[in-house]
Coordinates of C-alpha atoms and ligand atoms in Angstrom, one line a residue:
M4 CA 0.0 0.0 0.0
A5 CA 0.9 3.7 0.3
T6 CA 2.2 4.1 -3.2
I7 CA 2.5 7.9 -3.6
D8 CA 2.4 7.8 -7.4
S9 CA 2.8 4.7 -9.4
K10 CA 4.3 6.8 -12.2
Y11 CA 7.4 7.2 -10.1
N12 CA 7.3 3.7 -8.7
L13 CA 7.7 5.1 -5.2
S14 CA 6.5 2.8 -2.5
T15 CA 6.8 4.0 1.1
S16 CA 6.1 0.8 3.0
Q17 CA 8.0 -2.0 1.5
N18 CA 9.6 -3.9 4.3
P19 CA 12.4 -6.3 3.4
Q20 CA 12.2 -9.9 4.5
F21 CA 15.6 -9.7 6.1
P22 CA 18.0 -11.5 5.7
A23 CA 16.8 -12.9 2.4
Q24 CA 16.0 -9.4 1.3
V25 CA 17.9 -6.1 1.9
T26 CA 17.3 -2.4 1.3
G27 CA 19.5 0.0 -0.6
M28 CA 20.5 1.4 2.8
Y29 CA 21.9 -1.9 3.8
V30 CA 23.6 -2.4 0.5
L31 CA 25.2 1.0 1.1
A32 CA 26.5 0.0 4.5
Q33 CA 27.8 -3.4 3.3
T34 CA 29.5 -1.8 0.3
L35 CA 31.3 0.7 2.6
K36 CA 32.3 -2.1 4.9
R37 CA 33.7 -4.2 2.1
L38 CA 35.6 -1.3 0.6
G39 CA 37.4 -1.0 3.9
I40 CA 35.8 2.2 5.0
D41 CA 35.8 2.0 8.8
T42 CA 34.2 5.4 9.7
V43 CA 31.5 7.6 8.3
Y44 CA 30.9 11.2 9.5
G45 CA 27.5 12.7 9.2
L46 CA 24.2 14.0 10.3
I47 CA 21.2 11.9 9.7
G48 CA 17.5 12.5 9.0
I49 CA 15.1 11.6 6.2
P50 CA 16.1 9.8 4.0
V51 CA 19.3 8.4 5.4
T52 CA 18.6 7.6 9.0
E53 CA 18.3 3.9 8.5
A54 CA 21.5 3.9 6.5
A55 CA 23.4 5.1 9.6
Y56 CA 21.9 2.3 11.7
A57 CA 22.8 -0.2 9.0
M58 CA 26.4 1.1 9.1
Q59 CA 26.7 0.6 12.8
D60 CA 25.1 -2.8 12.3
V61 CA 27.7 -4.0 9.9
G62 CA 30.6 -2.5 11.9
V63 CA 31.2 0.9 10.3
R64 CA 31.7 3.6 12.9
F65 CA 29.2 6.4 12.5
V66 CA 30.3 9.7 14.0
S67 CA 27.3 11.9 14.3
F68 CA 27.6 15.6 14.2
R69 CA 25.6 18.7 14.9
F70 CA 26.5 20.4 11.6
E71 CA 27.1 18.7 8.3
Q72 CA 29.8 21.1 7.4
Q73 CA 31.9 20.0 10.4
A74 CA 31.2 16.3 9.6
G75 CA 32.6 17.1 6.2
M76 CA 35.7 18.8 7.6
A77 CA 36.2 15.7 9.7
A78 CA 35.9 13.4 6.6
A79 CA 38.3 15.6 4.7
T80 CA 40.9 15.6 7.5
H81 CA 40.5 11.8 7.8
G82 CA 41.3 11.6 4.1
F83 CA 44.3 13.8 4.4
L84 CA 45.8 11.9 7.3
T85 CA 45.1 8.4 6.1
K86 CA 45.3 8.5 2.3
Q87 CA 41.9 6.8 2.2
P88 CA 38.7 8.7 1.4
G89 CA 36.9 10.2 4.4
V90 CA 33.2 9.6 4.0
L91 CA 30.4 12.1 4.8
L92 CA 26.7 11.2 5.0
T93 CA 24.2 14.0 4.6
V94 CA 20.4 14.4 4.2
S95 CA 18.9 16.0 1.1
S96 CA 18.7 19.7 0.3
L97 CA 20.2 21.9 3.1
G98 CA 22.1 19.1 4.7
F99 CA 23.6 18.2 1.3
M100 CA 24.6 21.9 0.7
N101 CA 26.1 22.3 4.2
G102 CA 28.2 19.2 3.6
L103 CA 29.1 20.3 0.0
T104 CA 31.0 23.3 1.4
A105 CA 33.4 20.9 3.0
T106 CA 33.5 18.6 0.0
A107 CA 34.4 21.6 -2.2
N108 CA 37.0 22.7 0.3
A109 CA 38.5 19.1 0.3
T110 CA 38.6 19.2 -3.5
V111 CA 40.5 22.5 -3.5
N112 CA 42.9 21.1 -1.0
C113 CA 43.4 17.7 -2.7
Y114 CA 42.0 15.7 0.2
P115 CA 40.2 12.5 -0.8
M116 CA 36.7 12.4 0.5
I117 CA 33.3 11.0 -0.6
Q118 CA 30.1 12.8 0.2
I119 CA 27.1 10.5 0.1
S120 CA 23.8 12.3 0.3
G121 CA 20.2 11.3 0.4
A122 CA 18.3 12.9 -2.5
S123 CA 14.8 13.3 -3.6
N124 CA 13.7 11.1 -6.5
P125 CA 15.5 12.6 -9.5
E126 CA 12.6 11.9 -11.9
M127 CA 10.4 14.1 -9.7
V128 CA 13.1 16.7 -9.2
D129 CA 13.5 17.0 -12.9
M130 CA 9.7 17.5 -13.3
N131 CA 9.8 20.2 -10.6
V132 CA 6.8 18.8 -8.9
G133 CA 7.6 20.3 -5.5
M134 CA 9.1 17.3 -3.8
Y135 CA 10.2 17.1 -0.2
E136 CA 13.6 18.7 0.0
Q137 CA 13.7 19.0 -3.8
L138 CA 17.0 20.0 -5.2
D139 CA 19.0 18.9 -8.2
Q140 CA 22.0 17.9 -6.0
F141 CA 23.8 16.0 -8.7
N142 CA 24.2 19.1 -10.9
T143 CA 24.7 21.4 -8.0
A144 CA 27.7 19.4 -6.8
K145 CA 29.2 18.8 -10.2
P146 CA 31.2 21.9 -10.7
L147 CA 32.6 21.8 -7.2
V148 CA 34.0 18.3 -7.0
K149 CA 36.2 15.8 -8.9
A150 CA 33.5 13.4 -9.9
V151 CA 29.8 12.8 -9.4
F152 CA 27.7 9.6 -9.5
R153 CA 24.0 9.1 -9.1
C154 CA 22.5 5.9 -7.7
S155 CA 18.9 5.5 -9.0
H156 CA 18.6 1.9 -7.9
A157 CA 19.9 -0.1 -5.0
T158 CA 21.8 -2.2 -7.5
D159 CA 23.8 0.9 -8.6
I160 CA 25.3 1.4 -5.1
P161 CA 28.3 -1.1 -5.0
S162 CA 29.7 0.1 -8.4
A163 CA 29.1 3.8 -7.7
L164 CA 30.9 3.6 -4.3
A165 CA 33.8 1.6 -5.6
R166 CA 34.3 4.1 -8.5
A167 CA 33.9 7.0 -6.1
Y168 CA 36.6 5.6 -4.0
R169 CA 39.0 5.2 -7.0
A170 CA 38.1 8.7 -8.2
S171 CA 38.7 10.3 -4.8
V172 CA 42.3 8.9 -4.3
S173 CA 43.6 8.5 -7.8
G174 CA 45.6 11.2 -9.7
R175 CA 45.1 14.4 -7.8
P176 CA 43.0 13.4 -4.8
G177 CA 39.7 15.3 -4.2
G178 CA 36.1 15.3 -3.2
V179 CA 33.6 13.0 -4.9
Y180 CA 29.8 13.3 -4.7
V181 CA 27.5 10.3 -4.7
D182 CA 23.8 11.2 -5.1
M183 CA 21.8 8.5 -3.3
S184 CA 18.2 8.8 -4.5
E185 CA 15.6 7.9 -2.0
V186 CA 14.4 5.4 -4.5
A187 CA 17.8 3.6 -4.4
L188 CA 17.9 3.8 -0.6
A189 CA 14.5 2.4 0.0
E190 CA 14.5 -0.2 -2.8
V191 CA 14.3 -3.8 -1.6
I192 CA 16.4 -6.4 -3.4
D193 CA 17.3 -10.0 -2.8
A194 CA 20.3 -10.4 -0.6
S195 CA 21.7 -13.0 -3.1
E196 CA 21.4 -10.4 -5.9
A197 CA 23.2 -7.8 -3.7
E198 CA 25.9 -10.4 -2.9
K199 CA 26.7 -10.7 -6.6
L200 CA 27.3 -6.9 -6.9
Y201 CA 29.9 -6.4 -4.3
Y202 CA 33.5 -6.5 -5.5
T203 CA 36.9 -5.3 -4.4
P204 CA 38.3 -2.8 -6.9
I205 CA 41.9 -3.8 -7.9
D206 CA 44.7 -1.2 -7.4
V207 CA 42.3 1.4 -6.1
Y208 CA 45.2 3.8 -6.0
S209 CA 47.5 3.1 -8.9
A210 CA 50.6 5.2 -8.6
V211 CA 51.7 6.7 -12.0
A212 CA 55.4 6.8 -12.6
P213 CA 56.9 9.9 -14.2
N214 CA 58.5 10.0 -17.7
P215 CA 62.2 9.0 -17.2
D216 CA 63.4 11.9 -19.4
S217 CA 61.6 14.4 -17.2
V218 CA 63.4 12.9 -14.2
K219 CA 66.8 13.2 -16.0
K220 CA 66.1 16.8 -16.8
A221 CA 65.1 17.6 -13.2
V222 CA 68.2 16.0 -11.8
E223 CA 70.4 18.0 -14.3
V224 CA 68.8 21.2 -13.2
L225 CA 69.0 20.3 -9.5
T226 CA 72.6 19.2 -9.6
S227 CA 73.7 22.3 -11.4
A228 CA 72.1 24.6 -8.8
K229 CA 74.3 27.0 -6.8
R230 CA 71.6 27.9 -4.4
P231 CA 69.1 25.1 -4.4
A232 CA 66.1 24.6 -2.1
I233 CA 63.3 22.2 -1.8
L234 CA 59.8 23.5 -1.2
I235 CA 57.6 20.9 0.6
G236 CA 53.9 21.2 0.1
K237 CA 51.1 19.4 1.8
G238 CA 50.8 17.1 -1.2
A239 CA 54.1 15.6 0.1
A240 CA 52.7 15.3 3.6
Y241 CA 49.6 13.5 2.1
A242 CA 51.7 11.2 -0.1
Q243 CA 53.6 9.9 3.0
V244 CA 57.0 10.3 1.3
E245 CA 58.9 11.8 4.2
D246 CA 61.6 9.1 4.2
K247 CA 62.4 9.7 0.5
I248 CA 62.6 13.5 1.0
K249 CA 64.8 13.0 4.0
Q250 CA 67.1 10.9 1.9
L251 CA 67.3 13.5 -0.8
V252 CA 67.8 16.4 1.6
E253 CA 70.4 14.7 3.8
T254 CA 72.4 13.0 1.1
Y255 CA 72.7 16.1 -1.1
K256 CA 72.5 18.7 1.5
I257 CA 69.6 20.6 0.1
P258 CA 67.8 23.2 2.4
Y259 CA 64.1 22.8 2.7
L260 CA 61.2 25.1 3.3
P261 CA 57.8 23.6 4.2
M262 CA 54.4 25.0 3.5
S263 CA 52.1 25.3 6.5
M264 CA 50.6 21.8 6.5
A265 CA 53.9 20.3 5.3
K266 CA 55.6 21.4 8.6
G267 CA 57.0 18.3 10.2
V268 CA 57.4 16.3 7.0
L269 CA 61.0 17.0 8.0
P270 CA 61.6 18.5 11.4
D271 CA 61.2 22.3 11.5
N272 CA 64.4 22.5 13.6
G273 CA 66.5 20.3 11.3
D274 CA 70.0 21.3 10.2
L275 CA 68.9 22.0 6.7
S276 CA 65.5 23.6 7.6
A277 CA 65.2 27.0 6.0
I278 CA 61.8 27.6 7.5
S279 CA 62.9 31.0 8.9
C280 CA 64.4 32.0 5.6
R281 CA 61.4 32.1 3.3
S282 CA 62.3 35.4 1.7
D283 CA 65.9 34.4 1.2
I284 CA 64.8 31.3 -0.7
M285 CA 62.3 33.3 -2.8
E286 CA 64.8 36.0 -3.6
K287 CA 68.1 34.3 -3.8
S288 CA 67.7 30.6 -4.7
D289 CA 68.5 29.7 -8.3
V290 CA 66.7 26.4 -8.3
V291 CA 63.7 25.4 -6.3
M292 CA 62.2 22.0 -6.4
I293 CA 58.6 21.9 -5.4
L294 CA 57.3 18.7 -4.0
G295 CA 53.5 18.5 -3.8
G296 CA 52.9 22.2 -3.6
R297 CA 51.4 24.9 -5.7
L298 CA 52.7 28.3 -6.8
N299 CA 49.4 29.9 -5.8
W300 CA 48.6 33.0 -3.8
M301 CA 50.4 31.7 -0.8
L302 CA 53.6 31.8 -2.8
S303 CA 52.9 35.1 -4.6
F304 CA 52.2 33.0 -7.7
G305 CA 56.0 32.4 -8.1
K306 CA 56.4 36.1 -9.1
G307 CA 57.1 39.4 -7.5
A308 CA 59.6 38.7 -4.7
W309 CA 60.9 35.6 -6.4
N310 CA 64.2 35.6 -8.2
P311 CA 63.2 36.3 -11.9
E312 CA 65.9 33.9 -13.0
M313 CA 64.6 31.1 -10.9
K314 CA 64.4 27.6 -12.3
F315 CA 61.6 25.7 -10.9
I316 CA 61.5 21.9 -10.8
Q317 CA 57.9 20.8 -10.0
V318 CA 57.0 17.3 -9.0
D319 CA 53.2 16.9 -9.1
V320 CA 50.7 14.2 -9.9
E321 CA 48.5 16.7 -11.8
P322 CA 49.8 17.7 -15.2
Q323 CA 47.6 20.8 -15.4
E324 CA 49.3 22.2 -12.3
I325 CA 52.5 22.7 -14.4
D326 CA 53.2 26.3 -15.8
I327 CA 50.1 27.8 -14.0
N328 CA 51.7 31.0 -13.0
V329 CA 55.3 30.8 -14.2
P330 CA 56.9 28.5 -16.7
I331 CA 58.4 25.4 -15.0
T332 CA 61.9 24.5 -16.1
A333 CA 61.7 20.9 -15.2
P334 CA 58.2 19.4 -14.7
V335 CA 58.0 15.9 -13.3
V336 CA 54.5 14.6 -13.5
G337 CA 53.7 11.6 -11.5
D338 CA 53.1 10.1 -8.1
L339 CA 55.5 11.7 -5.6
G340 CA 56.6 8.3 -4.2
L341 CA 57.6 6.9 -7.6
A342 CA 59.0 10.3 -8.7
L343 CA 61.3 10.6 -5.7
D344 CA 62.4 7.0 -6.2
A345 CA 63.3 7.8 -9.8
I346 CA 65.0 11.0 -8.8
L347 CA 67.1 9.3 -6.1
T348 CA 68.2 6.6 -8.5
E349 CA 69.1 9.2 -11.1
M350 CA 71.0 11.2 -8.5
E351 CA 73.2 8.3 -7.6
G352 CA 76.9 9.0 -8.3
K353 CA 76.2 12.6 -9.1
T354 CA 77.2 15.6 -7.0
M355 CA 75.6 18.9 -6.3
S356 CA 77.1 22.2 -7.4
T357 CA 75.9 24.0 -4.2
D358 CA 77.9 27.1 -3.2
P359 CA 78.9 26.3 0.5
Q360 CA 78.3 30.0 1.3
W361 CA 74.6 29.5 0.5
L362 CA 74.2 26.9 3.2
A363 CA 76.3 28.9 5.7
D364 CA 74.2 32.1 5.0
L365 CA 70.9 30.2 5.5
A366 CA 72.2 28.7 8.7
S367 CA 73.3 32.1 10.1
E368 CA 70.1 33.8 9.0
T369 CA 68.2 31.0 10.8
K370 CA 70.1 31.7 14.0
V371 CA 69.4 35.4 13.8
K372 CA 65.7 34.9 13.0
N373 CA 65.2 32.3 15.7
A374 CA 66.9 34.6 18.3
K375 CA 64.6 37.4 17.3
F376 CA 61.6 35.2 17.5
A377 CA 62.6 33.8 20.9
E378 CA 63.0 37.3 22.2
R379 CA 59.5 38.2 21.0
L380 CA 58.1 35.3 22.9
T381 CA 60.1 36.0 26.1
S382 CA 59.2 39.6 26.2
A383 CA 55.5 38.8 25.8
A384 CA 55.6 36.1 28.4
T385 CA 55.1 38.5 31.3
L386 CA 52.5 40.7 29.7
S387 CA 49.3 41.2 31.6
P388 CA 46.8 40.9 30.1
M389 CA 48.2 38.5 27.6
N390 CA 48.5 38.8 23.8
H391 CA 48.9 36.1 21.2
W392 CA 52.6 35.9 21.8
S393 CA 52.3 35.6 25.6
A394 CA 49.9 32.6 25.1
L395 CA 52.3 31.1 22.5
S396 CA 55.2 31.5 24.9
V397 CA 53.4 28.7 26.9
V398 CA 51.8 26.8 24.1
K399 CA 55.0 26.4 22.0
P400 CA 57.1 24.5 24.6
I401 CA 54.2 22.3 25.6
L402 CA 53.3 21.3 22.1
E403 CA 56.9 20.8 21.2
A404 CA 57.3 18.5 24.2
N405 CA 54.4 16.5 22.9
P406 CA 55.3 16.1 19.2
D407 CA 52.8 13.3 18.6
V408 CA 49.9 15.6 19.4
I409 CA 48.1 16.7 16.2
L410 CA 47.8 20.5 16.0
V411 CA 44.6 21.9 14.4
N412 CA 44.8 25.6 13.9
E413 CA 42.6 28.4 12.5
G414 CA 42.0 32.0 13.0
A415 CA 43.5 35.2 11.8
N416 CA 46.4 36.3 14.2
T417 CA 45.9 32.9 16.0
L418 CA 46.6 31.1 12.7
D419 CA 49.6 33.2 11.6
D420 CA 51.3 33.4 14.9
T421 CA 50.8 29.8 16.0
R422 CA 52.1 28.5 12.6
D423 CA 55.2 30.7 13.0
A424 CA 55.7 29.9 16.7
V425 CA 55.2 26.2 17.0
D426 CA 57.8 23.9 15.4
M427 CA 56.5 20.5 14.1
F428 CA 58.7 17.4 14.1
L429 CA 56.4 14.8 12.7
P430 CA 54.6 14.6 9.4
R431 CA 50.8 15.1 9.2
H432 CA 50.6 16.6 12.6
R433 CA 49.4 20.0 11.5
V434 CA 46.0 20.6 10.0
D435 CA 44.8 24.1 9.2
C436 CA 42.5 26.1 7.1
A437 CA 44.8 25.5 4.1
T438 CA 44.4 26.7 0.5
W439 CA 41.3 28.7 0.8
A440 CA 42.4 30.1 4.2
I441 CA 38.9 29.6 5.4
M442 CA 37.6 29.7 8.9
G443 CA 35.2 27.1 10.2
M444 CA 37.1 23.9 10.0
G445 CA 38.3 23.6 13.6
M446 CA 36.0 21.2 15.5
G447 CA 35.4 19.0 12.4
S448 CA 39.1 18.7 11.7
A449 CA 39.9 18.1 15.3
I450 CA 37.4 15.3 15.4
G451 CA 38.5 13.8 12.1
A452 CA 42.1 13.8 13.3
A453 CA 41.3 12.2 16.6
V454 CA 39.0 9.5 15.1
A455 CA 41.2 8.7 12.1
T456 CA 44.5 8.4 14.1
G457 CA 43.5 7.7 17.7
K458 CA 46.0 10.4 18.7
K459 CA 45.6 13.3 21.0
V460 CA 44.6 16.6 19.3
V461 CA 45.0 20.2 20.4
A462 CA 43.0 22.8 18.4
I463 CA 44.4 26.3 18.8
E464 CA 41.4 28.5 17.7
G465 CA 40.8 32.2 17.4
D466 CA 37.6 33.0 19.1
S467 CA 36.0 34.1 15.9
A468 CA 37.1 30.9 14.2
F469 CA 35.7 28.8 17.0
G470 CA 32.4 30.4 16.6
F471 CA 31.9 28.8 13.2
S472 CA 32.1 25.3 14.5
G473 CA 31.8 25.6 18.3
M474 CA 28.6 23.6 18.6
D475 CA 30.4 20.5 17.5
F476 CA 32.5 20.7 20.7
S477 CA 29.6 18.6 21.9
T478 CA 30.6 15.9 19.4
I479 CA 34.0 15.8 21.0
T480 CA 32.4 15.2 24.3
R481 CA 29.7 12.8 23.1
F482 CA 32.4 10.6 21.6
Q483 CA 34.9 11.3 24.4
L484 CA 37.7 12.2 22.1
P485 CA 41.1 13.2 23.4
V486 CA 40.8 16.7 22.0
T487 CA 41.8 19.9 23.8
V488 CA 40.3 23.1 22.4
V489 CA 42.3 26.2 23.2
I490 CA 40.6 29.5 22.4
F491 CA 42.7 32.6 22.0
N492 CA 39.9 35.0 23.0
N493 CA 40.5 38.6 22.1
G494 CA 36.7 39.1 21.6
G495 CA 36.6 39.6 17.9
I496 CA 37.8 39.3 14.4
Y497 CA 41.3 40.7 14.6
N498 CA 40.4 42.1 18.1
H499 CA 37.5 43.3 20.2
L500 CA 37.9 47.1 19.9
G501 CA 36.8 47.7 16.4
V502 CA 35.2 51.0 15.6
N503 CA 31.8 51.5 14.1
P504 CA 32.7 54.6 12.0
S505 CA 29.1 55.7 11.5
T506 CA 28.1 59.2 12.6
D507 CA 24.5 58.3 12.6
P508 CA 23.6 57.6 16.3
E509 CA 21.2 54.8 15.4
V510 CA 23.8 53.0 13.3
K511 CA 26.4 53.8 15.8
K512 CA 24.6 51.6 18.4
D513 CA 25.6 48.5 16.6
P514 CA 29.0 46.9 17.3
A515 CA 31.8 47.2 14.7
P516 CA 31.7 44.4 12.2
T517 CA 34.8 42.9 13.7
T518 CA 33.6 43.0 17.3
L519 CA 32.4 39.8 18.8
D520 CA 31.8 38.4 22.2
Y521 CA 34.5 38.7 24.9
D522 CA 32.8 36.0 26.9
R523 CA 33.6 32.7 28.6
Y524 CA 33.9 30.0 25.9
D525 CA 35.2 27.6 28.6
L526 CA 31.6 27.4 29.9
F527 CA 30.9 25.1 26.9
G528 CA 32.7 22.6 29.1
E529 CA 30.1 23.1 31.7
V530 CA 27.3 22.7 29.3
F531 CA 28.7 19.5 27.7
N532 CA 30.4 18.0 30.7
A533 CA 34.1 18.4 29.7
N534 CA 37.1 19.6 31.6
H535 CA 37.3 23.4 31.3
A536 CA 39.5 26.3 32.3
Y537 CA 39.4 30.0 32.1
V538 CA 42.9 31.4 32.1
T539 CA 44.2 35.0 32.2
T540 CA 47.9 34.4 32.9
T541 CA 50.7 32.3 31.4
D542 CA 51.1 30.3 34.6
E543 CA 47.4 29.4 34.5
L544 CA 47.6 28.5 30.9
K545 CA 50.6 26.3 31.5
T546 CA 48.9 24.3 34.2
A547 CA 45.6 24.0 32.2
L548 CA 47.2 22.9 28.9
E549 CA 49.5 20.4 30.5
T550 CA 46.7 18.9 32.6
A551 CA 44.4 18.8 29.6
I552 CA 46.8 17.0 27.3
A553 CA 47.7 14.5 30.0
S554 CA 44.1 13.8 30.6
G555 CA 43.4 12.4 27.1
K556 CA 39.9 13.7 27.5
P557 CA 37.8 16.5 26.0
N558 CA 39.0 19.8 27.4
I559 CA 38.2 23.4 26.6
I560 CA 40.4 26.3 27.6
N561 CA 39.5 29.9 27.2
V562 CA 42.6 32.0 27.0
Q563 CA 41.6 35.6 27.8
L564 CA 43.7 37.9 25.8
A565 CA 43.8 41.7 25.9
P566 CA 40.8 43.1 24.0
D567 CA 43.2 45.0 21.8
A568 CA 45.6 42.1 21.1
G569 CA 45.8 41.3 17.4
K570 CA 45.6 43.3 14.3
E571 CA 43.9 43.1 10.9
S572 CA 46.0 40.3 9.4
G573 CA 47.9 41.9 6.5
H574 CA 49.2 39.0 4.5
I575 CA 47.1 40.0 1.5
G576 CA 48.1 43.6 1.4
Y577 CA 46.1 44.6 -1.7
L578 CA 42.9 43.3 -0.1
N579 CA 43.4 45.0 3.2
P580 CA 45.2 48.2 2.5
T581 CA 45.7 50.7 5.2
P582 CA 42.2 52.0 5.7
L583 CA 41.3 55.7 5.5
I584 CA 40.0 55.4 9.0
D585 CA 41.7 53.1 11.5
Y586 CA 38.8 50.8 12.2
T587 CA 40.7 48.4 14.4
V588 CA 41.8 50.4 17.4
Ligands
ADP614 P1 50.5 23.6 -0.3 O1 49.4 24.5 0.0 O2 51.2 23.0 0.9 O3 51.5 24.3 -1.3 P2 48.8 22.4 -2.2 O4 47.6 21.7 -1.7 O5 48.7 23.7 -2.8 O6 49.9 22.4 -1.1 O7 49.5 21.4 -3.3 C1 49.5 20.1 -3.1 C2 49.9 19.5 -4.5 O8 50.2 18.1 -4.2 C3 48.8 19.5 -5.5 O9 49.2 20.1 -6.7 C4 48.5 18.0 -5.8 O10 48.3 17.7 -7.1 C5 49.8 17.3 -5.3 N1 49.7 16.0 -4.9 C6 48.9 15.4 -4.1 N2 49.1 14.1 -3.9 C7 50.2 13.8 -4.7 C8 50.9 12.6 -4.9 N3 50.6 11.4 -4.4 N4 51.9 12.7 -5.8 C9 52.3 13.9 -6.4 N5 51.6 15.0 -6.1 C10 50.6 15.0 -5.3
MG615 MG1 39.7 36.9 17.9

């Protein structure tokens, strides 16, 4: 009974005779299980609720969130840290769109993830009949992700998910969208029929080797360099090639400079680390080898401050990345692991032409910069109230003494200053807002990192950044994850004391656009039953953070900074030029 409209073959009350018969939801859960997916992040509701139960039933962990976008950030982080797709489950319409933000962000960042979303019957969506949560999700997702699949029938599910898996991890990794129509989810098929459809895809990530001539050329250029450097991008962190990079760097004495999320691929404090010499590398190197990184806005597009005579070697799995902003002298297109193997083999018996003065100059520059930096932290340590540097004078040594803790980091000043202050020693231990420099990834990424690795996580959050995802602190507590959230609270975007420049007294009553709440975020801990601390001094912060990390439990620490601590972050000068009025003081 209860057929809505026979034209659409939509039956609402078909109950399977389990176990001889199964629903599409069950097929979905079984397929994930058999593909080796052990965790799904999501937020359920019609039409995917039963799918989540089925996942738990077959032994796939379901981590339930408060906001789809954060579940998606968790899946993306899971993908980055494990090289397997993180999986996100969302409901139709708004749930789908909330999740899609994260799937698009994952695609931009080359993290493998699969968003599976319940969807209204596409035949009815296409006829625009005013369906429940009607939205053409398939075509909405298409321009924002790497690949899209639509399951119209339960029998489509095993193939769609296996192909989605392959699409997400192969070549340049990224986000994949699978539209799971309610028809497919609810359809009942014989278990024996389903059984025939499951399969294990062969070589689901098949690494592609570079052309040997390109390797030869790259080695010629590298060995002829007088002032070489290696730029390590987060693609190298993702590819898990730290041993090979270490061999290249140490055997041939090549200085290295990591991008933010590549910090720790090789230790930030290593002898050949040029992390404090970014501008020297840009201005003075003659050959820079980019490993899994992009010459995008974060690297001034390879122009401007860069040595105009620079020869770039770029190793990347994506051919279309080559020559994007500057011509690449020696492109090596292929999987980083195989490419580095080939480069190391080709290097055998060859010597570098490095000017010894180059290494000496970088080493002494590093000393000078580090001393300056240390002085900045020391002089801030005693400030009352604290600023970002005071807080970091405590956070830095504690995190550096706990190198296996994964650091999640977002904010404006909180992002910039924490990245600069805290050295990383292990690969894939720093997750931040990455290529789009977004805010609103914190709780999701912290959860994904903790779930995917079982490791302790510390999220250093600006108060504004925390606001985007704060409600999912409750997911940290519900799942009792070993996550400590530290909020650098200066009460606003940039800081609390923004000026509303209006002269109209009515408009003037509103806070400045940058001004947020200077309140007690630690009280989230009270609401959700987690350890919590409110700290106003470096001594209090030290005790609270050490205790929190040692506890291995959910913790939230509100670090109360001076309301004027922080400035409008000025890393993109042309987008935040000196204003006519100083709005920030
Ligand atoms: P960063 O921001 O650290 O510079 P990006 O995300 O901009 O890093 O760049 C990462 C690059 O790594 C992308 O161009 C991507 O194609 C590449 N990449 C990802 N995985 C691999 C891999 N396995 N082998 C080679 N290149 C890879
Ligand atoms: Mg702030």
